[in-house]
XYZ file of C-alpha atoms in Angstrom:
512
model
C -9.691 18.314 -11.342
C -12.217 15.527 -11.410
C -10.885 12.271 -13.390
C -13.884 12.390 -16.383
C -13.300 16.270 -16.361
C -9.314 15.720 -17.204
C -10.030 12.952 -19.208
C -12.542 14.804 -21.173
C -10.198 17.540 -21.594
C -7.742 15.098 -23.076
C -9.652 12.882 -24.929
C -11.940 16.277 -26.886
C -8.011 17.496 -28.111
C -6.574 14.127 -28.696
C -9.886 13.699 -30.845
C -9.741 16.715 -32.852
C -6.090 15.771 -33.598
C -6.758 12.447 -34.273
C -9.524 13.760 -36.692
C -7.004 15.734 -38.275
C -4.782 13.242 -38.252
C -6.833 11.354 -40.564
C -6.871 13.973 -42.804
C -2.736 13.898 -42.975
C -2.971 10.699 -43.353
C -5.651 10.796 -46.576
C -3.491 13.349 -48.091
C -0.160 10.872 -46.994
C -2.085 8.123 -48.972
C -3.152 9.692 -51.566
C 0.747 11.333 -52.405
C 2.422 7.940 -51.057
C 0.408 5.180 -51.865
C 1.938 2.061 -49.997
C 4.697 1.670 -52.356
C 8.513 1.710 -51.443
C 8.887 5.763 -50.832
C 6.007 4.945 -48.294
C 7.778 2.237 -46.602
C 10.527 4.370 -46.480
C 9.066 7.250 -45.012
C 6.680 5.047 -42.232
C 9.908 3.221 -40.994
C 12.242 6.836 -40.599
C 8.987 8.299 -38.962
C 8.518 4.973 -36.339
C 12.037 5.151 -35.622
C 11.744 8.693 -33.337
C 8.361 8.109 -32.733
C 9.315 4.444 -30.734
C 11.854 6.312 -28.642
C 9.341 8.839 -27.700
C 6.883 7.009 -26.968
C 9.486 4.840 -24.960
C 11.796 7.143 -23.229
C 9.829 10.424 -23.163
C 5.855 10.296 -22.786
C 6.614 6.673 -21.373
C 9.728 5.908 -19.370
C 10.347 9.611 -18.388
C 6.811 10.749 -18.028
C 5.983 7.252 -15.950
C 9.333 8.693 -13.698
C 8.984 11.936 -13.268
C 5.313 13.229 -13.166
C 4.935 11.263 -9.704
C 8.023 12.455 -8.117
C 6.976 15.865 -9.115
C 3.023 15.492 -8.732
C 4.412 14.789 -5.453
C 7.184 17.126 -4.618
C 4.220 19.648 -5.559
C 1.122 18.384 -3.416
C 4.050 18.217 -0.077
C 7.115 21.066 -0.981
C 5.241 23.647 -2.636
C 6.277 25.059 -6.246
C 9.810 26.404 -5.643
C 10.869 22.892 -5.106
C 8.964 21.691 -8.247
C 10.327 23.806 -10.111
C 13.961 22.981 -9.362
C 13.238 19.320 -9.673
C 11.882 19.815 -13.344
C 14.971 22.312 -13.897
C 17.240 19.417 -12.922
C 15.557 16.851 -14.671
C 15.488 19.258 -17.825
C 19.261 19.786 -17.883
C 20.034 15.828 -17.738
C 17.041 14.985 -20.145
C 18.709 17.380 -22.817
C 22.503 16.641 -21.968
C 21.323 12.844 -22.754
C 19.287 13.488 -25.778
C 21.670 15.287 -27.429
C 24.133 12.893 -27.246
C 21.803 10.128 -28.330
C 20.538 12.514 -30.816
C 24.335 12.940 -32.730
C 25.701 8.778 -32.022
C 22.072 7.961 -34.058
C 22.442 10.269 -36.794
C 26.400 8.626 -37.581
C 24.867 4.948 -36.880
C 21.664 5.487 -38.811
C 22.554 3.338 -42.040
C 23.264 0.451 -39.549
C 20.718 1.240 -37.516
C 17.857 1.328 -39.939
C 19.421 -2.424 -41.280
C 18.491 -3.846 -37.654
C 14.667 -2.167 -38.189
C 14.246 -3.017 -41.538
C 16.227 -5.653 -42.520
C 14.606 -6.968 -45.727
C 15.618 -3.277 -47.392
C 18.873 -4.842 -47.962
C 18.200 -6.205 -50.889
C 16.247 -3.082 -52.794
C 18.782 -0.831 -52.605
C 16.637 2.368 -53.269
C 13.683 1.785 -50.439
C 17.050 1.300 -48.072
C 19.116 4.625 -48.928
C 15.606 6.544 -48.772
C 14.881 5.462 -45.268
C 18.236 6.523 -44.177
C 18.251 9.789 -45.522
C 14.745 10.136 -44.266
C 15.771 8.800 -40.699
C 18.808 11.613 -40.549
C 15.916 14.165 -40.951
C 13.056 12.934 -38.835
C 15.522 11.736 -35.992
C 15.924 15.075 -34.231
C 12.301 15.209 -33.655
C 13.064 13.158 -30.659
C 15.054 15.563 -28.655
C 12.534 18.251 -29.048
C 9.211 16.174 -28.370
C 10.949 14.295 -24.997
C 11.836 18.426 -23.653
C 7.579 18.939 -24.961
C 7.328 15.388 -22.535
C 8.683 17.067 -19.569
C 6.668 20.413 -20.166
C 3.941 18.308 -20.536
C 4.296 16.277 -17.281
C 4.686 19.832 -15.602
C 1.358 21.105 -17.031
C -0.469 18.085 -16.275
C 0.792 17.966 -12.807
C -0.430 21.114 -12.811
C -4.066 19.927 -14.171
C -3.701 21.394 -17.261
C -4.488 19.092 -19.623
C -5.360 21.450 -22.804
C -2.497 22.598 -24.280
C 0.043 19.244 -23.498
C -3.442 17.425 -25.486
C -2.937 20.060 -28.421
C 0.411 19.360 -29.134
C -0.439 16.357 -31.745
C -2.182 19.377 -33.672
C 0.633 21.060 -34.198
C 2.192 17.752 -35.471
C -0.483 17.305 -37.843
C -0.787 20.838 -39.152
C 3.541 20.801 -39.402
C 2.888 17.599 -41.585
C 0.052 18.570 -43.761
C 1.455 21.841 -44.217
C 4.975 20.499 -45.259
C 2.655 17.857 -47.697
C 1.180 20.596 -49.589
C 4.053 23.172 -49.727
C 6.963 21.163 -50.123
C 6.458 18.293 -52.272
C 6.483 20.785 -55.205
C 9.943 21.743 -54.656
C 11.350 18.468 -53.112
C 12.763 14.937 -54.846
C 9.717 13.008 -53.520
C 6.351 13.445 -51.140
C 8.804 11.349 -48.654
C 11.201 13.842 -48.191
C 8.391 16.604 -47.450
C 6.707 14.919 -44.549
C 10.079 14.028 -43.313
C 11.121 17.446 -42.766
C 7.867 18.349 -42.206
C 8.184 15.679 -38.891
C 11.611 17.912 -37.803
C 9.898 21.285 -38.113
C 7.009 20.305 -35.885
C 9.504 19.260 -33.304
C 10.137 22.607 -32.786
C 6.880 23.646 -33.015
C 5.775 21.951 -30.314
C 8.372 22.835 -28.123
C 7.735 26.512 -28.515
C 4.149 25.986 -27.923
C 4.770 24.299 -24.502
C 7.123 26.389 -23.456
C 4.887 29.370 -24.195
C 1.882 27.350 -22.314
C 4.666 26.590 -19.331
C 5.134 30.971 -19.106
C 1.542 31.224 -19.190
C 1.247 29.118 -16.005
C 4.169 31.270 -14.436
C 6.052 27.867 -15.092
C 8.774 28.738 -17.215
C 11.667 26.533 -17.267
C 15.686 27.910 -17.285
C 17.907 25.760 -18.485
C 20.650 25.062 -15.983
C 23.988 23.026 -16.268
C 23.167 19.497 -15.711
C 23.593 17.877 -12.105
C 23.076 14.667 -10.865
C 21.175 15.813 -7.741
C 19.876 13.040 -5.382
C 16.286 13.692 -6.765
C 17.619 13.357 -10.518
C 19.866 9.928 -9.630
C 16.711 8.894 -8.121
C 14.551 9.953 -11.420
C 17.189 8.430 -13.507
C 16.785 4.595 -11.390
C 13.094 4.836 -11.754
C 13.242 5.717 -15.718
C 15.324 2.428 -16.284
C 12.962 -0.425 -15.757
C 9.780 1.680 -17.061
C 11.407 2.318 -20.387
C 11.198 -1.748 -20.812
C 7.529 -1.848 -19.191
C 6.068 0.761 -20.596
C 7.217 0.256 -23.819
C 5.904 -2.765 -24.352
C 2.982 -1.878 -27.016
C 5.819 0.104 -29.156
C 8.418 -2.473 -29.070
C 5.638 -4.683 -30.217
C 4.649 -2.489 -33.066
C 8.585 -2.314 -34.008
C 9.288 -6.026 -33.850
C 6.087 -5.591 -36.897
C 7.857 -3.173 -38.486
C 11.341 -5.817 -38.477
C 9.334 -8.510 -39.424
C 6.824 -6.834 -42.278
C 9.948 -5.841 -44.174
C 10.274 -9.546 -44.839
C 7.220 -9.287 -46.560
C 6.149 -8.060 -49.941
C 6.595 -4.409 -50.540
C 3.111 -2.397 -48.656
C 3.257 -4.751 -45.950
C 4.841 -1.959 -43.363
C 2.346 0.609 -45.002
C -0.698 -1.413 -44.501
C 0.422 -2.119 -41.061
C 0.828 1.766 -40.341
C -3.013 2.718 -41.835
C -4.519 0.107 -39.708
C -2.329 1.011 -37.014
C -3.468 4.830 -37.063
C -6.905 4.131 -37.261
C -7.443 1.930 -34.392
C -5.200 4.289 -32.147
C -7.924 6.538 -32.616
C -10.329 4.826 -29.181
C -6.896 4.189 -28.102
C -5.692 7.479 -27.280
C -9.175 9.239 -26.777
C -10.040 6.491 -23.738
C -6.970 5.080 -23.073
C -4.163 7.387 -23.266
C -6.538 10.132 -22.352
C -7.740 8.276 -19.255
C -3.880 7.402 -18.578
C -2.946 10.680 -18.588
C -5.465 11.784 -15.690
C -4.864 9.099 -13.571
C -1.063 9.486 -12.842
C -0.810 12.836 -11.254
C -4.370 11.799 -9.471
C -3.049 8.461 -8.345
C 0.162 9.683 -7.219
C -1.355 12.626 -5.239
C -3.848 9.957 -3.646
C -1.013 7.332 -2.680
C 1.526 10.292 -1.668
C -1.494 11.518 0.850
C -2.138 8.060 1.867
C -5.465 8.187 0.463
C -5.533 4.297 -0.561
C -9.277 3.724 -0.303
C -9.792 7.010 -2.928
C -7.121 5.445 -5.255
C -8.849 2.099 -5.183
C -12.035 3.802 -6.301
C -10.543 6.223 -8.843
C -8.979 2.971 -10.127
C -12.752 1.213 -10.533
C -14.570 4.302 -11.973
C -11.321 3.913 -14.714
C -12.027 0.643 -15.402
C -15.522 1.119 -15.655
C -15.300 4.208 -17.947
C -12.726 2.399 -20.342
C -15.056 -0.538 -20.990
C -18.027 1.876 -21.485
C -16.375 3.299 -24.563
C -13.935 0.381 -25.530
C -16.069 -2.308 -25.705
C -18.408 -0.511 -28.943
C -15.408 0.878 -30.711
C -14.213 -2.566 -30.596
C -17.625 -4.197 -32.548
C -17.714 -1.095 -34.622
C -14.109 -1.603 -36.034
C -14.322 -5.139 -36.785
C -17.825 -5.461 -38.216
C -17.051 -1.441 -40.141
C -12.969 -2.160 -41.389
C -13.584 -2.234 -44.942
C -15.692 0.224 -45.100
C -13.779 2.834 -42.996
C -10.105 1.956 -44.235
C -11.680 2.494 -48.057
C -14.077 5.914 -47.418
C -10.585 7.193 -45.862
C -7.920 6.200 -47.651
C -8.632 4.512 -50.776
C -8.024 7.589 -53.623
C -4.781 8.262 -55.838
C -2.109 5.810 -55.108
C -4.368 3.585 -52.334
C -5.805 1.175 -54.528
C -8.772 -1.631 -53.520
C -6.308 -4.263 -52.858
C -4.574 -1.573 -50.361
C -8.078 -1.476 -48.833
C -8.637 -4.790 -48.328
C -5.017 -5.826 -47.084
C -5.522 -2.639 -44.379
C -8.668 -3.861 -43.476
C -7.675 -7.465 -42.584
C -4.837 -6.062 -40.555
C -7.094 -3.578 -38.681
C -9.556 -6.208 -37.773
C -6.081 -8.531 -36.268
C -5.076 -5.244 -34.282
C -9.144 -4.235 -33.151
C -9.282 -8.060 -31.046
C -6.983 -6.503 -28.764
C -7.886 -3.399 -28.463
C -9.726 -3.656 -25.197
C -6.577 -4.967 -23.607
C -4.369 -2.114 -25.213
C -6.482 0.600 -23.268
C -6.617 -1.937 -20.127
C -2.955 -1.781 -20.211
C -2.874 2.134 -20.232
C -5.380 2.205 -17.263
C -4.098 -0.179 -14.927
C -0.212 0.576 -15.192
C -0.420 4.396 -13.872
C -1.141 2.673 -10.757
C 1.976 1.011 -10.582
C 4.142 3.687 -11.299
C 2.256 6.037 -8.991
C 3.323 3.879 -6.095
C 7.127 4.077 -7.917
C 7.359 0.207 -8.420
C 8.455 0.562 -12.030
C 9.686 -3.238 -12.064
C 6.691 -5.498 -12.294
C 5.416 -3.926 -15.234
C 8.984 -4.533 -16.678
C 8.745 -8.332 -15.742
C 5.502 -8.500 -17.420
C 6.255 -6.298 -20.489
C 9.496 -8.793 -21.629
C 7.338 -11.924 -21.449
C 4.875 -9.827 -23.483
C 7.340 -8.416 -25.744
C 9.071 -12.380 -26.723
C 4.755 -13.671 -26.767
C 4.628 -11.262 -29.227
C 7.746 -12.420 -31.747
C 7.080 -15.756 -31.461
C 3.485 -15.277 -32.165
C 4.581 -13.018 -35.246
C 6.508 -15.073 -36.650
C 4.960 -17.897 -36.230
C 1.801 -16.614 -37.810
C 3.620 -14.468 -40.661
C 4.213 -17.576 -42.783
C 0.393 -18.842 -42.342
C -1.418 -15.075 -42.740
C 1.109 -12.537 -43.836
C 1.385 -9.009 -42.187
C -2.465 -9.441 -40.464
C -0.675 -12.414 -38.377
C 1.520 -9.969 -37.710
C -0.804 -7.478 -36.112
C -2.778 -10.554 -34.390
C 0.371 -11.258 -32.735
C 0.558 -7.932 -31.343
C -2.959 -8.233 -29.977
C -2.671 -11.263 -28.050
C 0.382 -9.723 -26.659
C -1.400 -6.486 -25.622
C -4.164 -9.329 -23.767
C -1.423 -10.998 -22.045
C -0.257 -7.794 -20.799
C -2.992 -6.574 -19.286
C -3.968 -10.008 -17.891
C -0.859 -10.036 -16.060
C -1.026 -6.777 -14.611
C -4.607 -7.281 -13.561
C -3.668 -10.515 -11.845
C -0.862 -9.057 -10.152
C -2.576 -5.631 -8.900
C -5.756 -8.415 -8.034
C -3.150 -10.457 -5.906
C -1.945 -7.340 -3.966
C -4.825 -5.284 -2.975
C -4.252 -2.498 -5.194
C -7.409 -3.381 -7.564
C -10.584 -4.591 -5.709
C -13.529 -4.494 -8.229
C -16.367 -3.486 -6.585
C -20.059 -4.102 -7.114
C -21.034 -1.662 -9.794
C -18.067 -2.550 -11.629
C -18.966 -6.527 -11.682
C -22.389 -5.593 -12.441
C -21.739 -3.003 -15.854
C -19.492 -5.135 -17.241
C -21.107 -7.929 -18.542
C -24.075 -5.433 -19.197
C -21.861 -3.446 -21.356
C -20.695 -6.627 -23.392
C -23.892 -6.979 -23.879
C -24.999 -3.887 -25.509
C -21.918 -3.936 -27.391
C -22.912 -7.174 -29.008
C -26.555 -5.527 -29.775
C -24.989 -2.763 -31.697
C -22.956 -5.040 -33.544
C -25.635 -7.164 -34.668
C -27.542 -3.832 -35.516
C -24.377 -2.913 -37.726
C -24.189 -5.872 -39.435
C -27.620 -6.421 -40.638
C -27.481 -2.269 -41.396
C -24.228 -2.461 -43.483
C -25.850 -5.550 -45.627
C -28.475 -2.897 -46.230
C -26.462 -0.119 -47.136
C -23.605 -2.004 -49.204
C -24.598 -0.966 -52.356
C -24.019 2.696 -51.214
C -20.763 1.802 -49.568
C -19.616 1.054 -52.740
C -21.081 4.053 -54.858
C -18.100 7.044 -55.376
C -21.122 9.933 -54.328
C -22.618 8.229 -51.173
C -20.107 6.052 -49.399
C -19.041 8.922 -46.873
C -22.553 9.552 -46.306
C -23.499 5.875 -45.942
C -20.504 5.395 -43.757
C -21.269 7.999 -41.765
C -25.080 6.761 -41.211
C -23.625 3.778 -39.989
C -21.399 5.294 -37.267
C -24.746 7.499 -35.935
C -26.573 4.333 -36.311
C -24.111 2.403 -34.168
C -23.625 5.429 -31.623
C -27.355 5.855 -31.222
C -28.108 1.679 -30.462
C -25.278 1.304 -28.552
C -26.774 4.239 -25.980
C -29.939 2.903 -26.453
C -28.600 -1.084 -25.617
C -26.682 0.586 -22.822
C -29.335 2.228 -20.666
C -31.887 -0.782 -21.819
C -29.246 -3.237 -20.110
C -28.462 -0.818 -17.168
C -24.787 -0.659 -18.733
C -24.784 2.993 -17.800
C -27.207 6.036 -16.320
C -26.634 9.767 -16.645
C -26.482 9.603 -13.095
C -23.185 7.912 -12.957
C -21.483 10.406 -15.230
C -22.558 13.134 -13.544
C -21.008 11.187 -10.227
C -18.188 11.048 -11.896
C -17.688 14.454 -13.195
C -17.589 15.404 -9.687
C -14.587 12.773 -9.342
């Protein structure tokens, strides 16, 4: 499958579920507020979600979707197939384990996360309780990881992309139907979070027999192929995990601050992972099976280019949803969030941090471009290298800037560690050969800077136009949404005035 095909594929189903996922979190705003039951709930859901997005989709995925990408393209599907079998039966033998140690450790565990709920007693006990529920999740959604990597390996991209829908329907659903009969709206989305575990299991595994795929479940074995899984997993869990541990060193250091800070943190947080995941993550995604079948081939020249057409594609889109969230915040964090408990100063504290987190967006998608590269050659130690001096940048930064700007320093900490991350790896895949920008790619660049500047001038002088419907309760969401067509339509415009982009190079691309 063609990179822009796959990463279409992704990025359409990680939109709609990010879409949706707006809509949870409206309804999780308007029930929660960003009061202590919210703070609560945001910390017990981070907890799983860190050490799936560390372990599972990162350190495991990173591992084992080149060794079996690979064992594929050379050995043919029997021997895939017992590879993911193998790597199945250790994954859940270790998973379970963590899974029961966590759920005896959690009260001191959630004291080393969120250490100023020591002294309000009631925002502590609620996040433990609501850790004990949520914590499960992670054993189910690291098995949905490996079904994943299998599908994708497979280039099948839909229905591992789908999976966040499920999460988001489990969560809404559990909103609606079970904060009537529960203590608080907290405990609700907390077992709605262990119910969609399952969920999205079943649906994989269902997707897996579809493909003739089906996995058995087999007594684990360290097998040479799963020691050698196992060695690779170690050092990418550090590397990529950078961006998460980031986000939880915010979450350590926010509960320092006054009561919303973690909340505020999350909004932003979920609304600039929105370009994140459609460019980045989606574009991620496609490149490691591709990568890994070009470098296992020997087919360095193709990888080189796959690598600039990436690059190039990333930017593209990046660089205006970058302008558009900075110079639109306010306006988006209030149209979408600001109703029952989410009050204006909510809005504006949201904002500010969403702005902090936007600077570095750019370098967060960078990041999720240029490391498949890495791991598809299986050198899963200079990202680690580069990820721990990102990782202490990022503390020091944090709290350095915590006691000058509050939780937004917080956030701008965590940007300027996502741009020292990707500067590093670019430097070091520059040094070696791997990435050799090529003409095209020096040429769009600076053109699409350029025409993401234009739009943002266009936005600004637009949203001084429209701010007095911004702030009427009937026509914000259709000012709002003027603006966003308004900025889509000058940025294409700026683009193909500039020479940032022509049809002609998507439709190159398309064919890979």
């Amino acid at each position: 499958m063609a990179l822009l095909r796959a990463t279409a594929t992704v990025g359409s189903y990680t939109m709609a579920s990010r879409v949706l996922g707006f809509v949870r979190d409206m309804a999780t705003a308007a029930y929660l507020g960003a009061g202590p039951v919210a703070d609560a709930f945001f910390v017990a859901f981070k907890f799983p979600n860190f050490f799936r997005r560390l372990f599972a989709e990162g350190a495991f995925a990173a591992a084992f979707v080149p060794m079996f990408a690979g064992t594929l393209a050379q050995h043919g599907r029997t021997a895939a197939r017992d590879f993911a079998e193998n790597a199945l039966a250790a994954l859940l033998a270790v998973l379970f384990a963590l899974t029961v140690a966590a759920e005896f450790a959690m009260p001191w565990i959630v004291r080393a996360i969120a250490p100023g709920f020591a002294d309000e007693p009631e925002r502590l006990a609620l996040a433990i309780e609501f850790s004990r529920v949520t914590f499960p999740y992670l054993l189910f959604v690291s098995l949905v990881a490996l079904q994943g990597g299998v599908l994708n390996s497979l280039d099948r991209f839909a229905a591992v992309a789908a999976t966040p829908i499920v999460l988001n329907l489990c969560l809404i659903g559990a909103l609606v139907a079970l904060t009537p009969v529960l203590a608080t709206p907290g405990h609700a989305l907390a077992w709605g979070v262990a119910l969609a575990g399952v969920a999205q299991f079943l649906f994989l595994a269902w997707a897996c027999a579809r493909e003739e795929f089906a996995l058995r479940l087999r007594a684990p074995r360290l097998s040479p192929e799963t020691k050698d899984l196992l060695k690779r997993m170690a050092p990418v869990a550090v590397g990529s995990g950078a961006a998460q541990i980031n986000l939880v060193v915010d979450v350590i250091l926010a509960s320092l601050l006054a009561a919303g800070s973690i909340s505020w943190l999350y909004y932003a947080d979920r609304i600039y992972e929105l370009p994140l995941a459609v460019v980045g993550i989606a574009l991620g995604t496609a490149l490691l099976p591709l990568q890994s079948r070009q470098i296992r081939l020997g087919e360095h020249d193709q990888a080189r280019a796959t690598l600039n057409r990436a690059l190039e594609a990333a930017s593209l889109l990046t660089l205006p949803a970058t302008a558009a969230l900075i110079v639109l915040a306010e306006p988006i964090v209030d149209v979408l969030f600001r109703r029952g408990a989410f009050g204006a100063a909510d809005v504006s504290a949201t904002a500010a941090a969403l702005v902090a987190y936007t600077a570095g967006l750019p370098a967060y998608v960078a990041v999720k471009v240029l490391t498949p590269n890495f791991y598809a050659r299986g050198d899963t130690k200079s990202p680690v290298k580069i990820a721990i001096g990102a990782v202490a940048f990022n503390t020091v930064c944090g709290v350095s800037l915590m006691g000058i700007v509050g939780h937004v320093g917080l956030a701008l900490a965590t940007a300027l560690a996502a741009i020292l991350n990707a500067g590093l790896l670019a430097r070091l895949l520059l040094r070696e050969g791997f990435l050799v920008p090529d003409a095209r790619l020096k040429a769009r660049l600076p053109r699409q800077i350029g025409a993401a500047l234009a739009m943002a001038g266009i936005l600004i002088f637009a949203r001084w136009i429209l701010d007095p419907w911004l702030a009427a309760p009937g026509w914000r969401y259709a000012a709002l949404g003027g603006l966003i067509a308004l900025g889509l339509a000058s940025y294409a415009g700026a683009a193909w005035l500039f020479g940032a982009a022509k049809p002609s190079d998507l439709r190159g691309l398309s064919r890979g």
